[in-house]
Amino acid sequence: MTNETTTVGEQLRAAREAQGITLEDVAGRTRIPTRHLESLETSEWSRLPAPTYTIGFAKSYAGIVGLDRNEIGDALRAEMGHGSQAPRPEALVFEPADPARVMPRWLVVVALLALVAVVIGFLTYRNRQLTPAATDPQAESTPAATAPSAAPTSAAPAAAATPSGPVVITANEPVWIQVGERGGGRALFQGELAAGQSFEVPATAKAPVLRTGRPQSIRISVGTADAPAVGAPDRTVSNVSLLPADLMRGPTATPGAAPAPATR
């Protein structure tokens, strides 16, 4: 049980020091910036992001030092709700989904159908241009040397266009996700998204991949197009490529061995 006579930050620090673990060790294992861990220990809410993410950080910290994650989360929620300093939202990474920035689904479908019609019309016109004309009786009497040496080749099928634009992960309900570079590269984000909140994959990421335990709780868009689902409901998926071309081809995830636990 957590000690109600001390703050959550003091409990976390005491548990860490009792095990001889440094803040840098905790940061390396949880992917949480050291400055946020320091603010947790000193209860400096104004230096931390929104309560939802702060509680997620505390629960991850608790798991490393052997404290009960749920008890720490509940205690911190109560502590932040009655503290003298209101937590300051930090909207540098997370951004509520703006319906004005997302095209209606029906408009996307109409645009795709129009694109298909244009491609078909172009191919039809090109094939007509390359089809030999009907045989002219006067042409039959001309010397064979004047006949075309080879029949024109047919036009190659046009490649389907891949949607472009930012890759945005939007939560339909509270869900934990982890985004990082493939092969153990730098971490881009790890934590819980609240319903309606989004995370935009940095355009500078070379090989971003996703891990989550509830694929049905997120929607991934590439520009104005929605990507297919990345996995079966309540099944942990990892190494899901977040490159636009891979997302639009369908699931590229490595499925987990068992259903993921429900998010609190």
PDB file of C-alpha atoms in Angstrom:
ATOM      1  CA  MET A   1       0.000   0.000   0.000  1.00  0.00           C
ATOM      2  CA  THR A   2       1.204   3.534  -0.729  1.00  0.00           C
ATOM      3  CA  ASN A   3       2.040   5.771   2.225  1.00  0.00           C
ATOM      4  CA  GLU A   4      -0.487   8.607   2.368  1.00  0.00           C
ATOM      5  CA  THR A   5       1.771  10.718   4.608  1.00  0.00           C
ATOM      6  CA  THR A   6       4.249  11.274   1.782  1.00  0.00           C
ATOM      7  CA  THR A   7       3.820  12.464  -1.788  1.00  0.00           C
ATOM      8  CA  VAL A   8       3.903  10.079  -4.712  1.00  0.00           C
ATOM      9  CA  GLY A   9       7.178  11.645  -5.819  1.00  0.00           C
ATOM     10  CA  GLU A  10       8.775  10.967  -2.410  1.00  0.00           C
ATOM     11  CA  GLN A  11       7.601   7.346  -2.533  1.00  0.00           C
ATOM     12  CA  LEU A  12       9.067   6.853  -6.002  1.00  0.00           C
ATOM     13  CA  ARG A  13      12.385   8.436  -5.004  1.00  0.00           C
ATOM     14  CA  ALA A  14      12.608   6.387  -1.808  1.00  0.00           C
ATOM     15  CA  ALA A  15      11.922   3.136  -3.686  1.00  0.00           C
ATOM     16  CA  ARG A  16      14.506   4.039  -6.326  1.00  0.00           C
ATOM     17  CA  GLU A  17      17.206   4.928  -3.799  1.00  0.00           C
ATOM     18  CA  ALA A  18      16.479   1.767  -1.808  1.00  0.00           C
ATOM     19  CA  GLN A  19      17.319  -0.275  -4.914  1.00  0.00           C
ATOM     20  CA  GLY A  20      20.357   1.799  -5.807  1.00  0.00           C
ATOM     21  CA  ILE A  21      18.878   2.915  -9.147  1.00  0.00           C
ATOM     22  CA  THR A  22      19.689   6.307 -10.669  1.00  0.00           C
ATOM     23  CA  LEU A  23      17.257   8.569 -12.474  1.00  0.00           C
ATOM     24  CA  GLU A  24      19.233   7.922 -15.649  1.00  0.00           C
ATOM     25  CA  ASP A  25      18.610   4.168 -15.210  1.00  0.00           C
ATOM     26  CA  VAL A  26      14.861   4.780 -14.911  1.00  0.00           C
ATOM     27  CA  ALA A  27      14.887   7.125 -17.919  1.00  0.00           C
ATOM     28  CA  GLY A  28      16.724   4.572 -20.033  1.00  0.00           C
ATOM     29  CA  ARG A  29      14.287   1.770 -19.164  1.00  0.00           C
ATOM     30  CA  THR A  30      11.055   3.784 -19.471  1.00  0.00           C
ATOM     31  CA  ARG A  31      12.031   6.171 -22.312  1.00  0.00           C
ATOM     32  CA  ILE A  32      10.785   9.049 -20.115  1.00  0.00           C
ATOM     33  CA  PRO A  33      12.973  12.212 -20.165  1.00  0.00           C
ATOM     34  CA  THR A  34      15.048  12.670 -17.004  1.00  0.00           C
ATOM     35  CA  ARG A  35      13.624  16.180 -16.469  1.00  0.00           C
ATOM     36  CA  HIS A  36      10.095  14.728 -16.209  1.00  0.00           C
ATOM     37  CA  LEU A  37      11.258  12.106 -13.688  1.00  0.00           C
ATOM     38  CA  GLU A  38      12.883  14.838 -11.581  1.00  0.00           C
ATOM     39  CA  SER A  39       9.662  16.876 -11.696  1.00  0.00           C
ATOM     40  CA  LEU A  40       7.674  13.808 -10.624  1.00  0.00           C
ATOM     41  CA  GLU A  41       9.892  13.278  -7.595  1.00  0.00           C
ATOM     42  CA  THR A  42       9.613  16.938  -6.542  1.00  0.00           C
ATOM     43  CA  SER A  43       5.868  17.293  -7.400  1.00  0.00           C
ATOM     44  CA  GLU A  44       6.547  20.203  -9.753  1.00  0.00           C
ATOM     45  CA  TRP A  45       3.337  19.883 -11.783  1.00  0.00           C
ATOM     46  CA  SER A  46       3.938  23.084 -13.779  1.00  0.00           C
ATOM     47  CA  ARG A  47       6.940  21.423 -15.448  1.00  0.00           C
ATOM     48  CA  LEU A  48       5.015  18.279 -16.439  1.00  0.00           C
ATOM     49  CA  PRO A  49       2.625  17.627 -19.341  1.00  0.00           C
ATOM     50  CA  ALA A  50      -1.141  17.061 -18.985  1.00  0.00           C
ATOM     51  CA  PRO A  51      -2.344  14.885 -16.063  1.00  0.00           C
ATOM     52  CA  THR A  52      -3.097  11.882 -18.280  1.00  0.00           C
ATOM     53  CA  TYR A  53       0.531  11.665 -19.444  1.00  0.00           C
ATOM     54  CA  THR A  54       1.967  12.541 -16.039  1.00  0.00           C
ATOM     55  CA  ILE A  55       0.029   9.664 -14.441  1.00  0.00           C
ATOM     56  CA  GLY A  56       1.246   7.351 -17.202  1.00  0.00           C
ATOM     57  CA  PHE A  57       4.849   8.403 -16.475  1.00  0.00           C
ATOM     58  CA  ALA A  58       4.372   7.727 -12.754  1.00  0.00           C
ATOM     59  CA  LYS A  59       2.913   4.264 -13.381  1.00  0.00           C
ATOM     60  CA  SER A  60       5.844   3.352 -15.649  1.00  0.00           C
ATOM     61  CA  TYR A  61       8.286   4.650 -12.993  1.00  0.00           C
ATOM     62  CA  ALA A  62       6.470   2.596 -10.308  1.00  0.00           C
ATOM     63  CA  GLY A  63       6.797  -0.577 -12.373  1.00  0.00           C
ATOM     64  CA  ILE A  64      10.588  -0.123 -12.542  1.00  0.00           C
ATOM     65  CA  VAL A  65      11.095   0.367  -8.784  1.00  0.00           C
ATOM     66  CA  GLY A  66       8.664  -2.356  -7.677  1.00  0.00           C
ATOM     67  CA  LEU A  67       5.684  -0.254  -6.521  1.00  0.00           C
ATOM     68  CA  ASP A  68       2.058  -1.031  -7.418  1.00  0.00           C
ATOM     69  CA  ARG A  69       1.303   0.783 -10.684  1.00  0.00           C
ATOM     70  CA  ASN A  70      -2.413   1.156 -10.061  1.00  0.00           C
ATOM     71  CA  GLU A  71      -2.008   2.430  -6.496  1.00  0.00           C
ATOM     72  CA  ILE A  72       0.580   4.972  -7.603  1.00  0.00           C
ATOM     73  CA  GLY A  73      -1.675   6.106 -10.455  1.00  0.00           C
ATOM     74  CA  ASP A  74      -4.692   6.528  -8.152  1.00  0.00           C
ATOM     75  CA  ALA A  75      -2.650   8.330  -5.494  1.00  0.00           C
ATOM     76  CA  LEU A  76      -1.130  10.728  -8.025  1.00  0.00           C
ATOM     77  CA  ARG A  77      -4.520  11.429  -9.589  1.00  0.00           C
ATOM     78  CA  ALA A  78      -5.861  12.409  -6.160  1.00  0.00           C
ATOM     79  CA  GLU A  79      -2.736  14.388  -5.314  1.00  0.00           C
ATOM     80  CA  MET A  80      -2.821  16.399  -8.550  1.00  0.00           C
ATOM     81  CA  GLY A  81      -6.542  17.017  -8.186  1.00  0.00           C
ATOM     82  CA  HIS A  82      -6.105  18.656  -4.751  1.00  0.00           C
ATOM     83  CA  GLY A  83      -2.689  20.262  -5.193  1.00  0.00           C
ATOM     84  CA  SER A  84      -2.210  23.981  -4.865  1.00  0.00           C
ATOM     85  CA  GLN A  85      -0.675  24.238  -8.319  1.00  0.00           C
ATOM     86  CA  ALA A  86      -2.771  23.255 -11.310  1.00  0.00           C
ATOM     87  CA  PRO A  87      -0.866  21.171 -13.869  1.00  0.00           C
ATOM     88  CA  ARG A  88      -0.017  23.046 -17.028  1.00  0.00           C
ATOM     89  CA  PRO A  89      -1.063  21.325 -20.272  1.00  0.00           C
ATOM     90  CA  GLU A  90       1.776  20.896 -22.707  1.00  0.00           C
ATOM     91  CA  ALA A  91       0.557  20.810 -26.292  1.00  0.00           C
ATOM     92  CA  LEU A  92       3.919  20.589 -28.017  1.00  0.00           C
ATOM     93  CA  VAL A  93       3.661  16.923 -28.981  1.00  0.00           C
ATOM     94  CA  PHE A  94       0.005  16.003 -28.690  1.00  0.00           C
ATOM     95  CA  GLU A  95      -2.704  17.821 -30.574  1.00  0.00           C
ATOM     96  CA  PRO A  96      -6.483  17.286 -30.424  1.00  0.00           C
ATOM     97  CA  ALA A  97      -7.808  16.065 -33.702  1.00  0.00           C
ATOM     98  CA  ASP A  98      -9.185  18.958 -35.751  1.00  0.00           C
ATOM     99  CA  PRO A  99     -12.152  17.799 -37.894  1.00  0.00           C
ATOM    100  CA  ALA A 100     -11.524  20.748 -40.221  1.00  0.00           C
ATOM    101  CA  ARG A 101      -8.137  19.265 -41.168  1.00  0.00           C
ATOM    102  CA  VAL A 102      -9.566  15.868 -42.062  1.00  0.00           C
ATOM    103  CA  MET A 103     -11.525  15.432 -45.286  1.00  0.00           C
ATOM    104  CA  PRO A 104     -14.918  13.685 -44.918  1.00  0.00           C
ATOM    105  CA  ARG A 105     -14.775   9.994 -45.775  1.00  0.00           C
ATOM    106  CA  TRP A 106     -17.264  10.366 -48.632  1.00  0.00           C
ATOM    107  CA  LEU A 107     -15.145  13.095 -50.197  1.00  0.00           C
ATOM    108  CA  VAL A 108     -12.065  10.852 -50.021  1.00  0.00           C
ATOM    109  CA  VAL A 109     -14.004   8.063 -51.769  1.00  0.00           C
ATOM    110  CA  VAL A 110     -15.187  10.457 -54.508  1.00  0.00           C
ATOM    111  CA  ALA A 111     -11.637  11.730 -55.005  1.00  0.00           C
ATOM    112  CA  LEU A 112     -10.276   8.177 -55.320  1.00  0.00           C
ATOM    113  CA  LEU A 113     -13.002   7.238 -57.829  1.00  0.00           C
ATOM    114  CA  ALA A 114     -12.226  10.363 -59.852  1.00  0.00           C
ATOM    115  CA  LEU A 115      -8.528   9.452 -59.837  1.00  0.00           C
ATOM    116  CA  VAL A 116      -9.319   5.942 -61.069  1.00  0.00           C
ATOM    117  CA  ALA A 117     -11.516   7.368 -63.842  1.00  0.00           C
ATOM    118  CA  VAL A 118      -8.729   9.704 -64.950  1.00  0.00           C
ATOM    119  CA  VAL A 119      -6.203   6.852 -65.057  1.00  0.00           C
ATOM    120  CA  ILE A 120      -8.571   4.625 -67.066  1.00  0.00           C
ATOM    121  CA  GLY A 121      -9.301   7.474 -69.512  1.00  0.00           C
ATOM    122  CA  PHE A 122      -5.591   8.160 -69.950  1.00  0.00           C
ATOM    123  CA  LEU A 123      -4.800   4.500 -70.633  1.00  0.00           C
ATOM    124  CA  THR A 124      -7.678   4.228 -73.116  1.00  0.00           C
ATOM    125  CA  TYR A 125      -6.518   7.320 -75.001  1.00  0.00           C
ATOM    126  CA  ARG A 126      -2.900   6.140 -75.033  1.00  0.00           C
ATOM    127  CA  ASN A 127      -3.844   2.680 -76.315  1.00  0.00           C
ATOM    128  CA  ARG A 128      -5.860   4.236 -79.136  1.00  0.00           C
ATOM    129  CA  GLN A 129      -2.913   6.380 -80.106  1.00  0.00           C
ATOM    130  CA  LEU A 130      -0.636   3.328 -80.257  1.00  0.00           C
ATOM    131  CA  THR A 131      -3.067   1.018 -82.121  1.00  0.00           C
ATOM    132  CA  PRO A 132      -2.067   0.588 -85.846  1.00  0.00           C
ATOM    133  CA  ALA A 133      -4.502   2.146 -88.342  1.00  0.00           C
ATOM    134  CA  ALA A 134      -6.706  -0.068 -90.574  1.00  0.00           C
ATOM    135  CA  THR A 135      -4.934  -1.515 -93.618  1.00  0.00           C
ATOM    136  CA  ASP A 136      -4.979   0.847 -96.615  1.00  0.00           C
ATOM    137  CA  PRO A 137      -5.395  -0.917-100.030  1.00  0.00           C
ATOM    138  CA  GLN A 138      -2.762   1.395-101.523  1.00  0.00           C
ATOM    139  CA  ALA A 139      -0.391   0.531 -98.713  1.00  0.00           C
ATOM    140  CA  GLU A 140      -0.531  -3.154 -99.697  1.00  0.00           C
ATOM    141  CA  SER A 141       1.004  -2.357-103.100  1.00  0.00           C
ATOM    142  CA  THR A 142       3.952  -0.480-101.647  1.00  0.00           C
ATOM    143  CA  PRO A 143       7.308  -2.225-101.323  1.00  0.00           C
ATOM    144  CA  ALA A 144       7.833  -4.290 -98.212  1.00  0.00           C
ATOM    145  CA  ALA A 145      10.754  -2.073 -97.253  1.00  0.00           C
ATOM    146  CA  THR A 146       8.361   0.748 -96.454  1.00  0.00           C
ATOM    147  CA  ALA A 147       6.343  -1.319 -93.961  1.00  0.00           C
ATOM    148  CA  PRO A 148       6.856  -0.609 -90.271  1.00  0.00           C
ATOM    149  CA  SER A 149       9.686  -2.696 -88.864  1.00  0.00           C
ATOM    150  CA  ALA A 150       7.954  -3.444 -85.605  1.00  0.00           C
ATOM    151  CA  ALA A 151       4.502  -3.147 -84.067  1.00  0.00           C
ATOM    152  CA  PRO A 152       4.139  -0.512 -81.373  1.00  0.00           C
ATOM    153  CA  THR A 153       4.304  -1.830 -77.854  1.00  0.00           C
ATOM    154  CA  SER A 154       1.325  -1.483 -75.545  1.00  0.00           C
ATOM    155  CA  ALA A 155       1.406   1.088 -72.810  1.00  0.00           C
ATOM    156  CA  ALA A 156       2.541  -0.083 -69.378  1.00  0.00           C
ATOM    157  CA  PRO A 157      -0.121   0.129 -66.632  1.00  0.00           C
ATOM    158  CA  ALA A 158       0.131   3.266 -64.574  1.00  0.00           C
ATOM    159  CA  ALA A 159       1.211   2.727 -60.972  1.00  0.00           C
ATOM    160  CA  ALA A 160      -1.357   3.550 -58.304  1.00  0.00           C
ATOM    161  CA  ALA A 161      -0.559   6.757 -56.489  1.00  0.00           C
ATOM    162  CA  THR A 162       0.371   6.445 -52.799  1.00  0.00           C
ATOM    163  CA  PRO A 163      -1.252   9.072 -50.550  1.00  0.00           C
ATOM    164  CA  SER A 164       1.200  11.603 -49.170  1.00  0.00           C
ATOM    165  CA  GLY A 165       1.157  13.865 -46.161  1.00  0.00           C
ATOM    166  CA  PRO A 166       1.788  13.588 -42.417  1.00  0.00           C
ATOM    167  CA  VAL A 167       1.212  10.267 -40.635  1.00  0.00           C
ATOM    168  CA  VAL A 168      -1.117  10.926 -37.662  1.00  0.00           C
ATOM    169  CA  ILE A 169      -2.196   8.420 -34.987  1.00  0.00           C
ATOM    170  CA  THR A 170      -5.541   9.379 -33.369  1.00  0.00           C
ATOM    171  CA  ALA A 171      -6.993   7.621 -30.309  1.00  0.00           C
ATOM    172  CA  ASN A 172     -10.640   6.540 -30.470  1.00  0.00           C
ATOM    173  CA  GLU A 173     -10.451   5.773 -26.739  1.00  0.00           C
ATOM    174  CA  PRO A 174      -7.664   5.840 -24.115  1.00  0.00           C
ATOM    175  CA  VAL A 175      -4.844   3.658 -25.462  1.00  0.00           C
ATOM    176  CA  TRP A 176      -1.141   3.089 -24.803  1.00  0.00           C
ATOM    177  CA  ILE A 177       1.234   3.321 -27.771  1.00  0.00           C
ATOM    178  CA  GLN A 178       4.980   3.319 -28.372  1.00  0.00           C
ATOM    179  CA  VAL A 179       6.597   4.881 -31.445  1.00  0.00           C
ATOM    180  CA  GLY A 180      10.298   4.643 -32.180  1.00  0.00           C
ATOM    181  CA  GLU A 181      12.911   3.996 -34.845  1.00  0.00           C
ATOM    182  CA  ARG A 182      13.201   0.436 -36.132  1.00  0.00           C
ATOM    183  CA  GLY A 183      16.038  -1.686 -34.777  1.00  0.00           C
ATOM    184  CA  GLY A 184      16.256  -0.088 -31.330  1.00  0.00           C
ATOM    185  CA  GLY A 185      16.761   3.467 -32.578  1.00  0.00           C
ATOM    186  CA  ARG A 186      15.613   6.639 -30.856  1.00  0.00           C
ATOM    187  CA  ALA A 187      12.254   6.699 -29.097  1.00  0.00           C
ATOM    188  CA  LEU A 188       9.728   9.152 -30.544  1.00  0.00           C
ATOM    189  CA  PHE A 189       6.891   8.665 -28.038  1.00  0.00           C
ATOM    190  CA  GLN A 190       5.723   6.255 -25.351  1.00  0.00           C
ATOM    191  CA  GLY A 191       2.622   6.709 -23.238  1.00  0.00           C
ATOM    192  CA  GLU A 192      -1.165   6.844 -23.201  1.00  0.00           C
ATOM    193  CA  LEU A 193      -3.240   8.868 -25.647  1.00  0.00           C
ATOM    194  CA  ALA A 194      -6.610  10.075 -24.378  1.00  0.00           C
ATOM    195  CA  ALA A 195      -9.686   9.728 -26.571  1.00  0.00           C
ATOM    196  CA  GLY A 196      -9.558  12.270 -29.412  1.00  0.00           C
ATOM    197  CA  GLN A 197      -5.865  13.059 -28.982  1.00  0.00           C
ATOM    198  CA  SER A 198      -3.328  12.595 -31.761  1.00  0.00           C
ATOM    199  CA  PHE A 199       0.369  12.027 -32.259  1.00  0.00           C
ATOM    200  CA  GLU A 200       1.989  13.128 -35.522  1.00  0.00           C
ATOM    201  CA  VAL A 201       5.015  11.072 -36.593  1.00  0.00           C
ATOM    202  CA  PRO A 202       7.941  13.473 -37.213  1.00  0.00           C
ATOM    203  CA  ALA A 203       8.700  13.890 -40.909  1.00  0.00           C
ATOM    204  CA  THR A 204      12.403  13.398 -40.095  1.00  0.00           C
ATOM    205  CA  ALA A 205      11.851   9.829 -38.820  1.00  0.00           C
ATOM    206  CA  LYS A 206      13.555   7.398 -41.224  1.00  0.00           C
ATOM    207  CA  ALA A 207      12.044   4.066 -40.179  1.00  0.00           C
ATOM    208  CA  PRO A 208       9.304   4.731 -37.568  1.00  0.00           C
ATOM    209  CA  VAL A 209       7.502   1.717 -36.108  1.00  0.00           C
ATOM    210  CA  LEU A 210       4.490   1.328 -33.777  1.00  0.00           C
ATOM    211  CA  ARG A 211       3.711  -0.974 -30.846  1.00  0.00           C
ATOM    212  CA  THR A 212       0.321  -1.148 -29.105  1.00  0.00           C
ATOM    213  CA  GLY A 213      -1.876  -3.655 -27.322  1.00  0.00           C
ATOM    214  CA  ARG A 214      -5.207  -2.343 -28.666  1.00  0.00           C
ATOM    215  CA  PRO A 215      -5.007  -1.793 -32.438  1.00  0.00           C
ATOM    216  CA  GLN A 216      -8.788  -1.222 -32.624  1.00  0.00           C
ATOM    217  CA  SER A 217      -8.482   1.851 -30.391  1.00  0.00           C
ATOM    218  CA  ILE A 218      -6.469   3.915 -32.884  1.00  0.00           C
ATOM    219  CA  ARG A 219      -6.951   5.363 -36.348  1.00  0.00           C
ATOM    220  CA  ILE A 220      -3.926   6.069 -38.556  1.00  0.00           C
ATOM    221  CA  SER A 221      -4.162   8.545 -41.420  1.00  0.00           C
ATOM    222  CA  VAL A 222      -1.716   9.414 -44.199  1.00  0.00           C
ATOM    223  CA  GLY A 223      -2.526  12.951 -45.261  1.00  0.00           C
ATOM    224  CA  THR A 224      -6.287  12.846 -45.836  1.00  0.00           C
ATOM    225  CA  ALA A 225      -6.521   9.055 -46.348  1.00  0.00           C
ATOM    226  CA  ASP A 226      -7.198   6.486 -43.604  1.00  0.00           C
ATOM    227  CA  ALA A 227      -4.825   3.511 -43.494  1.00  0.00           C
ATOM    228  CA  PRO A 228      -6.136  -0.065 -42.981  1.00  0.00           C
ATOM    229  CA  ALA A 229      -6.239  -1.509 -39.447  1.00  0.00           C
ATOM    230  CA  VAL A 230      -2.799  -2.581 -38.229  1.00  0.00           C
ATOM    231  CA  GLY A 231      -3.924  -5.687 -36.317  1.00  0.00           C
ATOM    232  CA  ALA A 232      -6.704  -7.750 -34.783  1.00  0.00           C
ATOM    233  CA  PRO A 233      -8.586  -6.319 -31.759  1.00  0.00           C
ATOM    234  CA  ASP A 234      -6.935  -6.766 -28.339  1.00  0.00           C
ATOM    235  CA  ARG A 235      -3.815  -8.367 -29.842  1.00  0.00           C
ATOM    236  CA  THR A 236      -0.434  -6.789 -29.197  1.00  0.00           C
ATOM    237  CA  VAL A 237       1.284  -5.718 -32.419  1.00  0.00           C
ATOM    238  CA  SER A 238       4.827  -4.462 -32.772  1.00  0.00           C
ATOM    239  CA  ASN A 239       7.206  -3.279 -35.490  1.00  0.00           C
ATOM    240  CA  VAL A 240       4.286  -1.808 -37.476  1.00  0.00           C
ATOM    241  CA  SER A 241       5.940   0.309 -40.169  1.00  0.00           C
ATOM    242  CA  LEU A 242       4.615   3.879 -40.121  1.00  0.00           C
ATOM    243  CA  LEU A 243       5.958   4.757 -43.564  1.00  0.00           C
ATOM    244  CA  PRO A 244       3.052   5.909 -45.804  1.00  0.00           C
ATOM    245  CA  ALA A 245       3.597   3.265 -48.506  1.00  0.00           C
ATOM    246  CA  ASP A 246       3.742   0.429 -45.945  1.00  0.00           C
ATOM    247  CA  LEU A 247       0.651   1.638 -44.080  1.00  0.00           C
ATOM    248  CA  MET A 248      -1.490   1.830 -47.214  1.00  0.00           C
ATOM    249  CA  ARG A 249      -0.459  -1.694 -48.308  1.00  0.00           C
ATOM    250  CA  GLY A 250      -1.995  -3.145 -45.152  1.00  0.00           C
ATOM    251  CA  PRO A 251      -0.748  -4.699 -41.874  1.00  0.00           C
ATOM    252  CA  THR A 252       3.027  -5.143 -41.603  1.00  0.00           C
ATOM    253  CA  ALA A 253       2.975  -5.839 -37.848  1.00  0.00           C
ATOM    254  CA  THR A 254       4.572  -8.609 -35.830  1.00  0.00           C
ATOM    255  CA  PRO A 255       1.639 -10.007 -33.741  1.00  0.00           C
ATOM    256  CA  GLY A 256       2.045 -10.556 -30.013  1.00  0.00           C
ATOM    257  CA  ALA A 257       1.809 -13.950 -28.375  1.00  0.00           C
ATOM    258  CA  ALA A 258      -1.290 -13.175 -26.308  1.00  0.00           C
ATOM    259  CA  PRO A 259      -4.086 -10.586 -26.030  1.00  0.00           C
ATOM    260  CA  ALA A 260      -2.998  -7.327 -24.449  1.00  0.00           C
ATOM    261  CA  PRO A 261      -4.493  -6.360 -21.054  1.00  0.00           C
ATOM    262  CA  ALA A 262      -7.227  -3.738 -21.053  1.00  0.00           C
ATOM    263  CA  THR A 263      -6.076  -0.134 -20.535  1.00  0.00           C
ATOM    264  CA  ARG A 264      -7.122   1.464 -17.292  1.00  0.00           C
TER     265      ARG A 264
END
